[in-house]
PDB file of C-alpha atoms in Angstrom:
ATOM      1  CA  MET A 173     -62.123 -25.766  31.176  1.00  0.00           C
ATOM      2  CA  THR A 174     -61.840 -29.445  31.890  1.00  0.00           C
ATOM      3  CA  PHE A 175     -60.015 -31.139  29.009  1.00  0.00           C
ATOM      4  CA  ILE A 176     -57.766 -30.787  25.986  1.00  0.00           C
ATOM      5  CA  ALA A 177     -59.176 -31.707  22.582  1.00  0.00           C
ATOM      6  CA  VAL A 178     -57.373 -32.878  19.475  1.00  0.00           C
ATOM      7  CA  CYS A 179     -59.168 -32.900  16.117  1.00  0.00           C
ATOM      8  CA  MET A 180     -58.157 -35.629  13.687  1.00  0.00           C
ATOM      9  CA  LYS A 181     -59.197 -36.541  10.165  1.00  0.00           C
ATOM     10  CA  TRP A 182     -59.330 -39.996   8.640  1.00  0.00           C
ATOM     11  CA  VAL A 183     -58.731 -40.159   4.888  1.00  0.00           C
ATOM     12  CA  SER A 184     -59.774 -43.262   2.978  1.00  0.00           C
ATOM     13  CA  GLY A 185     -57.216 -44.689   0.568  1.00  0.00           C
ATOM     14  CA  ARG A 186     -57.466 -43.873  -3.116  1.00  0.00           C
ATOM     15  CA  PRO A 187     -59.269 -46.563  -5.132  1.00  0.00           C
ATOM     16  CA  GLU A 188     -57.180 -48.668  -7.488  1.00  0.00           C
ATOM     17  CA  ILE A 189     -59.097 -49.243 -10.737  1.00  0.00           C
ATOM     18  CA  ASP A 190     -58.527 -52.230 -12.998  1.00  0.00           C
ATOM     19  CA  ALA A 191     -57.326 -50.921 -16.365  1.00  0.00           C
ATOM     20  CA  LEU A 192     -59.262 -53.577 -18.334  1.00  0.00           C
ATOM     21  CA  SER A 193     -62.552 -53.960 -16.522  1.00  0.00           C
ATOM     22  CA  GLY A 194     -62.756 -50.521 -14.934  1.00  0.00           C
ATOM     23  CA  GLU A 195     -63.761 -52.055 -11.614  1.00  0.00           C
ATOM     24  CA  VAL A 196     -62.459 -50.822  -8.284  1.00  0.00           C
ATOM     25  CA  ARG A 197     -60.140 -53.498  -6.901  1.00  0.00           C
ATOM     26  CA  GLU A 198     -59.105 -52.127  -3.511  1.00  0.00           C
ATOM     27  CA  GLN A 199     -58.208 -49.002  -1.598  1.00  0.00           C
ATOM     28  CA  ASN A 200     -54.569 -47.954  -1.750  1.00  0.00           C
ATOM     29  CA  SER A 201     -53.791 -47.272   1.908  1.00  0.00           C
ATOM     30  CA  ARG A 202     -50.617 -45.391   0.988  1.00  0.00           C
ATOM     31  CA  PHE A 203     -52.773 -42.330   0.366  1.00  0.00           C
ATOM     32  CA  GLY A 204     -55.066 -42.841   3.342  1.00  0.00           C
ATOM     33  CA  GLY A 205     -54.956 -42.795   7.102  1.00  0.00           C
ATOM     34  CA  VAL A 206     -54.087 -39.855   9.308  1.00  0.00           C
ATOM     35  CA  SER A 207     -51.519 -37.169   8.525  1.00  0.00           C
ATOM     36  CA  ALA A 208     -48.257 -36.626  10.379  1.00  0.00           C
ATOM     37  CA  ALA A 209     -49.574 -33.194  11.369  1.00  0.00           C
ATOM     38  CA  ASP A 210     -52.611 -34.720  13.100  1.00  0.00           C
ATOM     39  CA  GLN A 211     -50.324 -37.188  14.870  1.00  0.00           C
ATOM     40  CA  ALA A 212     -48.120 -34.305  16.032  1.00  0.00           C
ATOM     41  CA  ALA A 213     -51.223 -32.502  17.319  1.00  0.00           C
ATOM     42  CA  LEU A 214     -52.183 -35.599  19.318  1.00  0.00           C
ATOM     43  CA  GLU A 215     -48.689 -35.928  20.789  1.00  0.00           C
ATOM     44  CA  MET A 216     -48.618 -32.292  21.940  1.00  0.00           C
ATOM     45  CA  ALA A 217     -52.102 -32.627  23.462  1.00  0.00           C
ATOM     46  CA  LEU A 218     -50.975 -35.740  25.366  1.00  0.00           C
ATOM     47  CA  ARG A 219     -47.840 -34.010  26.676  1.00  0.00           C
ATOM     48  CA  ILE A 220     -49.745 -30.994  27.957  1.00  0.00           C
ATOM     49  CA  GLY A 221     -52.469 -33.238  29.365  1.00  0.00           C
ATOM     50  CA  THR A 222     -49.864 -35.158  31.364  1.00  0.00           C
ATOM     51  CA  GLU A 223     -48.145 -32.008  32.618  1.00  0.00           C
ATOM     52  CA  ARG A 224     -51.387 -30.382  33.741  1.00  0.00           C
ATOM     53  CA  SER A 225     -53.302 -33.519  34.775  1.00  0.00           C
ATOM     54  CA  MET A 226     -56.023 -32.903  32.193  1.00  0.00           C
ATOM     55  CA  ASP A 227     -58.014 -35.387  30.114  1.00  0.00           C
ATOM     56  CA  VAL A 228     -57.374 -35.539  26.371  1.00  0.00           C
ATOM     57  CA  THR A 229     -60.276 -36.148  24.004  1.00  0.00           C
ATOM     58  CA  ALA A 230     -59.691 -37.196  20.386  1.00  0.00           C
ATOM     59  CA  ILE A 231     -62.501 -36.188  18.033  1.00  0.00           C
ATOM     60  CA  THR A 232     -63.230 -36.775  14.366  1.00  0.00           C
ATOM     61  CA  VAL A 233     -66.074 -36.363  11.880  1.00  0.00           C
ATOM     62  CA  GLY A 234     -66.975 -39.332   9.687  1.00  0.00           C
ATOM     63  CA  GLY A 235     -68.463 -42.779   9.462  1.00  0.00           C
ATOM     64  CA  THR A 236     -67.427 -45.970  11.198  1.00  0.00           C
ATOM     65  CA  GLN A 237     -64.439 -46.288   8.839  1.00  0.00           C
ATOM     66  CA  SER A 238     -62.832 -43.340  10.664  1.00  0.00           C
ATOM     67  CA  GLU A 239     -62.803 -45.090  14.056  1.00  0.00           C
ATOM     68  CA  PRO A 240     -59.310 -46.656  13.710  1.00  0.00           C
ATOM     69  CA  ILE A 241     -57.671 -43.276  14.327  1.00  0.00           C
ATOM     70  CA  LEU A 242     -59.706 -42.887  17.513  1.00  0.00           C
ATOM     71  CA  TYR A 243     -58.680 -46.317  18.765  1.00  0.00           C
ATOM     72  CA  ASP A 244     -55.057 -45.443  17.957  1.00  0.00           C
ATOM     73  CA  ALA A 245     -55.447 -42.199  19.921  1.00  0.00           C
ATOM     74  CA  LEU A 246     -56.816 -44.114  22.908  1.00  0.00           C
ATOM     75  CA  ALA A 247     -53.928 -46.562  22.705  1.00  0.00           C
ATOM     76  CA  ALA A 248     -51.448 -43.666  22.672  1.00  0.00           C
ATOM     77  CA  GLY A 249     -52.951 -42.229  25.866  1.00  0.00           C
ATOM     78  CA  ALA A 250     -56.090 -40.243  25.037  1.00  0.00           C
ATOM     79  CA  THR A 251     -58.746 -40.441  27.723  1.00  0.00           C
ATOM     80  CA  LEU A 252     -61.859 -40.265  25.554  1.00  0.00           C
ATOM     81  CA  ALA A 253     -62.746 -40.585  21.872  1.00  0.00           C
ATOM     82  CA  THR A 254     -65.664 -38.932  20.095  1.00  0.00           C
ATOM     83  CA  ARG A 255     -66.946 -39.450  16.570  1.00  0.00           C
ATOM     84  CA  ILE A 256     -69.491 -37.124  15.004  1.00  0.00           C
ATOM     85  CA  ASP A 257     -71.408 -39.434  12.702  1.00  0.00           C
ATOM     86  CA  SER A 258     -71.468 -38.239   9.096  1.00  0.00           C
ATOM     87  CA  ALA A 259     -71.546 -40.161   5.850  1.00  0.00           C
ATOM     88  CA  HIS A 260     -71.573 -36.967   3.764  1.00  0.00           C
ATOM     89  CA  PHE A 261     -68.857 -34.659   2.562  1.00  0.00           C
ATOM     90  CA  LEU A 262     -68.725 -31.547   4.732  1.00  0.00           C
ATOM     91  CA  SER A 263     -66.998 -28.308   3.909  1.00  0.00           C
ATOM     92  CA  SER A 264     -64.449 -26.863   6.333  1.00  0.00           C
ATOM     93  CA  ALA A 265     -67.015 -24.416   7.696  1.00  0.00           C
ATOM     94  CA  GLU A 266     -69.597 -27.172   8.219  1.00  0.00           C
ATOM     95  CA  THR A 267     -67.024 -29.462   9.840  1.00  0.00           C
ATOM     96  CA  ALA A 268     -66.149 -26.740  12.330  1.00  0.00           C
ATOM     97  CA  ARG A 269     -69.822 -26.003  12.965  1.00  0.00           C
ATOM     98  CA  VAL A 270     -70.689 -29.588  13.886  1.00  0.00           C
ATOM     99  CA  MET A 271     -67.564 -30.013  16.034  1.00  0.00           C
ATOM    100  CA  ALA A 272     -67.884 -26.769  17.983  1.00  0.00           C
ATOM    101  CA  PRO A 273     -70.561 -27.952  20.497  1.00  0.00           C
ATOM    102  CA  ALA A 274     -68.377 -30.905  21.540  1.00  0.00           C
ATOM    103  CA  LEU A 275     -65.424 -28.544  22.078  1.00  0.00           C
ATOM    104  CA  ALA A 276     -67.234 -25.863  24.056  1.00  0.00           C
ATOM    105  CA  ASP A 277     -65.501 -26.786  27.340  1.00  0.00           C
ATOM    106  CA  ALA A 278     -62.038 -27.564  25.918  1.00  0.00           C
ATOM    107  CA  ALA A 279     -59.138 -25.571  27.321  1.00  0.00           C
ATOM    108  CA  TYR A 280     -57.050 -26.034  24.159  1.00  0.00           C
ATOM    109  CA  ILE A 281     -57.986 -27.453  20.770  1.00  0.00           C
ATOM    110  CA  PHE A 282     -55.099 -28.971  18.807  1.00  0.00           C
ATOM    111  CA  CYS A 283     -55.308 -29.661  15.078  1.00  0.00           C
ATOM    112  CA  GLY A 284     -52.926 -30.676  12.331  1.00  0.00           C
ATOM    113  CA  ASP A 285     -52.325 -28.072   9.634  1.00  0.00           C
ATOM    114  CA  TYR A 286     -52.988 -30.519   6.791  1.00  0.00           C
ATOM    115  CA  SER A 287     -54.652 -33.851   6.062  1.00  0.00           C
ATOM    116  CA  ASN A 288     -53.658 -36.658   3.716  1.00  0.00           C
ATOM    117  CA  ASP A 289     -56.205 -35.589   1.100  1.00  0.00           C
ATOM    118  CA  ARG A 290     -54.389 -32.282   0.584  1.00  0.00           C
ATOM    119  CA  GLY A 291     -57.103 -30.295   2.290  1.00  0.00           C
ATOM    120  CA  SER A 292     -57.046 -26.549   2.716  1.00  0.00           C
ATOM    121  CA  GLY A 293     -56.124 -26.659   6.414  1.00  0.00           C
ATOM    122  CA  SER A 294     -58.873 -24.125   7.130  1.00  0.00           C
ATOM    123  CA  VAL A 295     -60.857 -26.113   9.719  1.00  0.00           C
ATOM    124  CA  PRO A 296     -58.808 -24.711  12.685  1.00  0.00           C
ATOM    125  CA  ALA A 297     -59.570 -21.142  11.617  1.00  0.00           C
ATOM    126  CA  PHE A 298     -63.278 -21.913  11.254  1.00  0.00           C
ATOM    127  CA  LEU A 299     -63.230 -23.629  14.657  1.00  0.00           C
ATOM    128  CA  ALA A 300     -61.719 -20.562  16.307  1.00  0.00           C
ATOM    129  CA  ALA A 301     -64.430 -18.423  14.726  1.00  0.00           C
ATOM    130  CA  GLU A 302     -67.217 -20.789  15.858  1.00  0.00           C
ATOM    131  CA  LEU A 303     -65.868 -20.903  19.439  1.00  0.00           C
ATOM    132  CA  GLY A 304     -64.934 -17.221  19.603  1.00  0.00           C
ATOM    133  CA  VAL A 305     -61.374 -17.975  20.770  1.00  0.00           C
ATOM    134  CA  ARG A 306     -57.863 -17.088  19.648  1.00  0.00           C
ATOM    135  CA  GLN A 307     -56.060 -19.074  17.002  1.00  0.00           C
ATOM    136  CA  ALA A 308     -52.427 -19.895  16.269  1.00  0.00           C
ATOM    137  CA  LEU A 309     -51.914 -21.472  12.851  1.00  0.00           C
ATOM    138  CA  GLY A 310     -48.801 -22.956  11.271  1.00  0.00           C
ATOM    139  CA  VAL A 311     -47.023 -23.708  14.558  1.00  0.00           C
ATOM    140  CA  VAL A 312     -43.544 -25.207  14.044  1.00  0.00           C
ATOM    141  CA  ALA A 313     -42.355 -25.282  17.681  1.00  0.00           C
ATOM    142  CA  LEU A 314     -44.106 -25.430  21.031  1.00  0.00           C
ATOM    143  CA  THR A 315     -42.975 -25.368  24.637  1.00  0.00           C
ATOM    144  CA  THR A 316     -45.117 -25.306  27.772  1.00  0.00           C
ATOM    145  CA  GLN A 317     -44.798 -23.312  30.960  1.00  0.00           C
ATOM    146  CA  VAL A 318     -46.798 -23.361  34.163  1.00  0.00           C
ATOM    147  CA  ASP A 319     -49.436 -20.860  33.067  1.00  0.00           C
ATOM    148  CA  SER A 320     -48.874 -20.496  29.313  1.00  0.00           C
ATOM    149  CA  ILE A 321     -47.729 -22.084  26.070  1.00  0.00           C
ATOM    150  CA  LEU A 322     -44.948 -20.580  23.962  1.00  0.00           C
ATOM    151  CA  LEU A 323     -45.469 -20.960  20.217  1.00  0.00           C
ATOM    152  CA  THR A 324     -43.340 -20.369  17.151  1.00  0.00           C
ATOM    153  CA  ARG A 325     -45.275 -19.803  13.920  1.00  0.00           C
ATOM    154  CA  ARG A 326     -43.970 -19.989  10.370  1.00  0.00           C
ATOM    155  CA  LEU A 327     -44.370 -16.791   8.351  1.00  0.00           C
ATOM    156  CA  GLY A 328     -43.583 -15.975   4.744  1.00  0.00           C
ATOM    157  CA  GLY A 329     -40.053 -15.230   3.634  1.00  0.00           C
ATOM    158  CA  GLY A 330     -38.489 -17.533   6.216  1.00  0.00           C
ATOM    159  CA  ARG A 331     -39.626 -15.361   9.121  1.00  0.00           C
ATOM    160  CA  ARG A 332     -40.919 -16.625  12.473  1.00  0.00           C
ATOM    161  CA  GLU A 333     -43.425 -15.248  14.957  1.00  0.00           C
ATOM    162  CA  HIS A 334     -43.191 -16.018  18.695  1.00  0.00           C
ATOM    163  CA  SER A 335     -46.435 -15.973  20.679  1.00  0.00           C
ATOM    164  CA  ARG A 336     -47.536 -16.759  24.217  1.00  0.00           C
ATOM    165  CA  VAL A 337     -50.938 -18.397  24.757  1.00  0.00           C
ATOM    166  CA  THR A 338     -52.446 -17.803  28.189  1.00  0.00           C
ATOM    167  CA  ASP A 339     -56.119 -18.474  27.447  1.00  0.00           C
ATOM    168  CA  ARG A 340     -58.283 -20.769  25.337  1.00  0.00           C
ATOM    169  CA  ALA A 341     -57.023 -21.179  21.792  1.00  0.00           C
ATOM    170  CA  VAL A 342     -57.124 -23.325  18.685  1.00  0.00           C
ATOM    171  CA  ILE A 343     -53.567 -24.408  17.869  1.00  0.00           C
ATOM    172  CA  SER A 344     -52.730 -25.814  14.436  1.00  0.00           C
ATOM    173  CA  VAL A 345     -49.342 -27.559  14.263  1.00  0.00           C
ATOM    174  CA  GLU A 346     -47.112 -28.833  11.492  1.00  0.00           C
ATOM    175  CA  GLY A 347     -45.980 -32.431  11.382  1.00  0.00           C
ATOM    176  CA  SER A 348     -42.420 -31.507  12.381  1.00  0.00           C
ATOM    177  CA  VAL A 349     -43.496 -30.313  15.841  1.00  0.00           C
ATOM    178  CA  ALA A 350     -43.484 -33.772  17.428  1.00  0.00           C
ATOM    179  CA  ARG A 351     -43.558 -37.461  16.654  1.00  0.00           C
ATOM    180  CA  LEU A 352     -46.414 -39.491  18.080  1.00  0.00           C
ATOM    181  CA  ARG A 353     -45.329 -41.910  20.779  1.00  0.00           C
ATOM    182  CA  ARG A 354     -45.549 -45.632  20.130  1.00  0.00           C
ATOM    183  CA  ALA A 355     -48.483 -47.243  21.900  1.00  0.00           C
ATOM    184  CA  SER A 356     -47.746 -50.258  24.078  1.00  0.00           C
ATOM    185  CA  LEU A 357     -49.140 -53.649  23.119  1.00  0.00           C
ATOM    186  CA  ALA A 358     -51.232 -53.761  26.294  1.00  0.00           C
ATOM    187  CA  ASN A 359     -52.824 -50.400  25.499  1.00  0.00           C
ATOM    188  CA  SER A 360     -53.436 -51.395  21.881  1.00  0.00           C
ATOM    189  CA  LEU A 361     -55.259 -54.539  22.978  1.00  0.00           C
ATOM    190  CA  SER A 362     -57.230 -52.960  25.808  1.00  0.00           C
ATOM    191  CA  THR A 363     -58.512 -49.980  23.808  1.00  0.00           C
ATOM    192  CA  ARG A 364     -60.571 -52.263  21.582  1.00  0.00           C
ATOM    193  CA  ASP A 365     -62.826 -52.784  24.589  1.00  0.00           C
ATOM    194  CA  ASN A 366     -63.402 -49.047  24.965  1.00  0.00           C
ATOM    195  CA  ARG A 367     -66.491 -47.516  23.471  1.00  0.00           C
ATOM    196  CA  ILE A 368     -66.312 -44.511  21.197  1.00  0.00           C
ATOM    197  CA  HIS A 369     -68.815 -41.785  21.986  1.00  0.00           C
ATOM    198  CA  VAL A 370     -70.869 -41.237  18.822  1.00  0.00           C
ATOM    199  CA  ILE A 371     -72.709 -37.949  18.304  1.00  0.00           C
ATOM    200  CA  PRO A 372     -75.402 -37.747  15.587  1.00  0.00           C
ATOM    201  CA  LEU A 373     -74.922 -35.136  12.892  1.00  0.00           C
ATOM    202  CA  THR A 374     -76.597 -31.901  13.973  1.00  0.00           C
ATOM    203  CA  ILE A 375     -77.101 -30.290  10.559  1.00  0.00           C
ATOM    204  CA  SER A 376     -80.020 -31.462   8.448  1.00  0.00           C
ATOM    205  CA  THR A 377     -78.677 -31.339   4.896  1.00  0.00           C
ATOM    206  CA  PRO A 378     -74.994 -30.588   4.251  1.00  0.00           C
ATOM    207  CA  ARG A 379     -74.445 -27.836   1.733  1.00  0.00           C
ATOM    208  CA  GLY A 380     -72.454 -28.553  -1.393  1.00  0.00           C
ATOM    209  CA  ALA A 381     -71.860 -31.700  -3.405  1.00  0.00           C
ATOM    210  CA  THR A 382     -70.485 -35.031  -2.324  1.00  0.00           C
ATOM    211  CA  THR A 383     -67.175 -34.268  -4.032  1.00  0.00           C
ATOM    212  CA  CYS A 384     -64.817 -31.361  -3.597  1.00  0.00           C
ATOM    213  CA  LYS A 385     -63.125 -29.652  -6.525  1.00  0.00           C
ATOM    214  CA  PRO A 386     -60.312 -27.093  -6.287  1.00  0.00           C
ATOM    215  CA  PHE A 387     -61.119 -23.457  -6.935  1.00  0.00           C
ATOM    216  CA  ARG A 388     -60.454 -22.431 -10.526  1.00  0.00           C
ATOM    217  CA  PRO A 389     -60.506 -18.782 -11.680  1.00  0.00           C
ATOM    218  CA  ARG A 390     -62.540 -17.898 -14.737  1.00  0.00           C
ATOM    219  CA  PRO A 391     -60.535 -18.192 -17.978  1.00  0.00           C
ATOM    220  CA  ARG A 392     -59.401 -14.991 -19.645  1.00  0.00           C
ATOM    221  CA  THR A 393     -59.295 -14.196 -23.335  1.00  0.00           C
ATOM    222  CA  ILE A 394     -55.889 -12.963 -24.487  1.00  0.00           C
ATOM    223  CA  SER A 395     -54.610 -11.862 -27.860  1.00  0.00           C
ATOM    224  CA  ARG A 396     -52.649 -14.188 -30.113  1.00  0.00           C
ATOM    225  CA  PRO A 397     -48.927 -14.089 -29.230  1.00  0.00           C
ATOM    226  CA  ASP A 398     -46.515 -12.649 -31.774  1.00  0.00           C
ATOM    227  CA  GLY A 399     -43.908 -14.848 -33.414  1.00  0.00           C
ATOM    228  CA  GLU A 400     -43.335 -16.764 -36.621  1.00  0.00           C
ATOM    229  CA  THR A 401     -42.351 -20.044 -34.976  1.00  0.00           C
ATOM    230  CA  ALA A 402     -43.915 -22.017 -32.154  1.00  0.00           C
ATOM    231  CA  LEU A 403     -40.873 -21.393 -29.960  1.00  0.00           C
ATOM    232  CA  GLN A 404     -41.149 -17.627 -30.474  1.00  0.00           C
ATOM    233  CA  ARG A 405     -44.821 -17.718 -29.566  1.00  0.00           C
ATOM    234  CA  ILE A 406     -44.036 -19.729 -26.411  1.00  0.00           C
ATOM    235  CA  HIS A 407     -41.405 -17.150 -25.463  1.00  0.00           C
ATOM    236  CA  ALA A 408     -43.964 -14.378 -25.995  1.00  0.00           C
ATOM    237  CA  ILE A 409     -46.488 -16.124 -23.724  1.00  0.00           C
ATOM    238  CA  THR A 410     -44.063 -16.949 -20.922  1.00  0.00           C
ATOM    239  CA  ASP A 411     -41.913 -13.815 -21.005  1.00  0.00           C
ATOM    240  CA  VAL A 412     -42.494 -11.846 -17.806  1.00  0.00           C
ATOM    241  CA  ALA A 413     -39.537  -9.518 -18.185  1.00  0.00           C
ATOM    242  CA  SER A 414     -41.498  -7.222 -20.460  1.00  0.00           C
ATOM    243  CA  ALA A 415     -44.398  -6.942 -18.035  1.00  0.00           C
ATOM    244  CA  SER A 416     -44.431  -3.684 -16.134  1.00  0.00           C
ATOM    245  CA  ALA A 417     -44.065  -3.975 -12.379  1.00  0.00           C
ATOM    246  CA  ARG A 418     -47.167  -3.104 -10.435  1.00  0.00           C
ATOM    247  CA  GLY A 419     -47.325  -2.195  -6.802  1.00  0.00           C
ATOM    248  CA  GLU A 420     -49.140   0.093  -4.450  1.00  0.00           C
ATOM    249  CA  GLN A 421     -49.077   0.828  -0.759  1.00  0.00           C
ATOM    250  CA  ILE A 422     -52.264   1.627   1.107  1.00  0.00           C
ATOM    251  CA  GLU A 423     -53.198   2.039   4.762  1.00  0.00           C
ATOM    252  CA  LEU A 424     -56.662   0.813   5.724  1.00  0.00           C
ATOM    253  CA  THR A 425     -58.451  -0.680   8.681  1.00  0.00           C
ATOM    254  CA  SER A 426     -58.915  -4.455   8.794  1.00  0.00           C
ATOM    255  CA  ALA A 427     -62.503  -4.304   7.558  1.00  0.00           C
ATOM    256  CA  LYS A 428     -61.695  -1.896   4.721  1.00  0.00           C
ATOM    257  CA  SER A 429     -58.626  -3.942   3.774  1.00  0.00           C
ATOM    258  CA  ALA A 430     -60.751  -7.074   3.404  1.00  0.00           C
ATOM    259  CA  GLN A 431     -63.281  -5.172   1.281  1.00  0.00           C
ATOM    260  CA  TYR A 432     -60.500  -3.738  -0.893  1.00  0.00           C
ATOM    261  CA  ILE A 433     -59.060  -7.223  -1.500  1.00  0.00           C
ATOM    262  CA  LEU A 434     -62.465  -8.560  -2.542  1.00  0.00           C
ATOM    263  CA  GLN A 435     -63.021  -5.635  -4.901  1.00  0.00           C
ATOM    264  CA  THR A 436     -59.591  -6.164  -6.460  1.00  0.00           C
ATOM    265  CA  LEU A 437     -60.170  -9.913  -6.935  1.00  0.00           C
ATOM    266  CA  ALA A 438     -63.501  -9.132  -8.594  1.00  0.00           C
ATOM    267  CA  ARG A 439     -61.846  -6.568 -10.861  1.00  0.00           C
ATOM    268  CA  TRP A 440     -59.182  -9.086 -11.883  1.00  0.00           C
ATOM    269  CA  GLY A 441     -61.805 -11.729 -12.618  1.00  0.00           C
ATOM    270  CA  TYR A 442     -61.069 -14.233  -9.850  1.00  0.00           C
ATOM    271  CA  ILE A 443     -64.514 -13.889  -8.257  1.00  0.00           C
ATOM    272  CA  ASP A 444     -67.850 -12.828  -9.703  1.00  0.00           C
ATOM    273  CA  ARG A 445     -68.329  -9.860  -7.415  1.00  0.00           C
ATOM    274  CA  ALA A 446     -67.116  -8.405  -4.129  1.00  0.00           C
ATOM    275  CA  GLN A 447     -69.082  -9.723  -1.159  1.00  0.00           C
TER     276      GLN A 447
END
């Protein structure tokens, strides 16, 4: 494996709309740019690249408007920058699929665990599946050794998991892991002369629409709440103390556990049917 890759996502600013005319005036950059988590991923890739004398490649998927983050990565110390050309919205699975060929020879793939558009953070998991490598998601601390990387992952309930990575892996970090170094003026000026390697989109027609909507379970029909006043009816709707506790403990293999979860979600009405 010859290099370390860091995946970054550029988010365009939200449009500001004139209240009278309804026209879009400008993009509000406060909601755009690159997330602190992606910047932390770049910083950790640069540190490991320096320690192990390995090149660092910054990669993104998008149009020409996404190139500023690649130039910033080059100014911070990245060796190469790659943009997979796409003017369409891609799902997390499709994003991972088009990025995987460019990452086939990467020793480590660093990603941020969120983007500025409040994405699902699922691209690292899809990347690991596409590449057939291990994954470490939700990393809050990272230290390097000669032949391995020590990771601390955030778990539920305030717990932590400590892992050692000795082989190829996709590592998703939180923004608190590191702060991206400040690029020198000389580097910032010189990187504008560098050329970004552009790769054409390798899928013919992206699945899905051009906009992404959050998942919404099917509505349920419930009986009218009891109560003579509106306040009493609100109390009846929001009262959880009267609900009976439900819990069960089962022991299944991984495959059967996944199937059981899908069947339960279908039974509760969250999905149409178990896959």
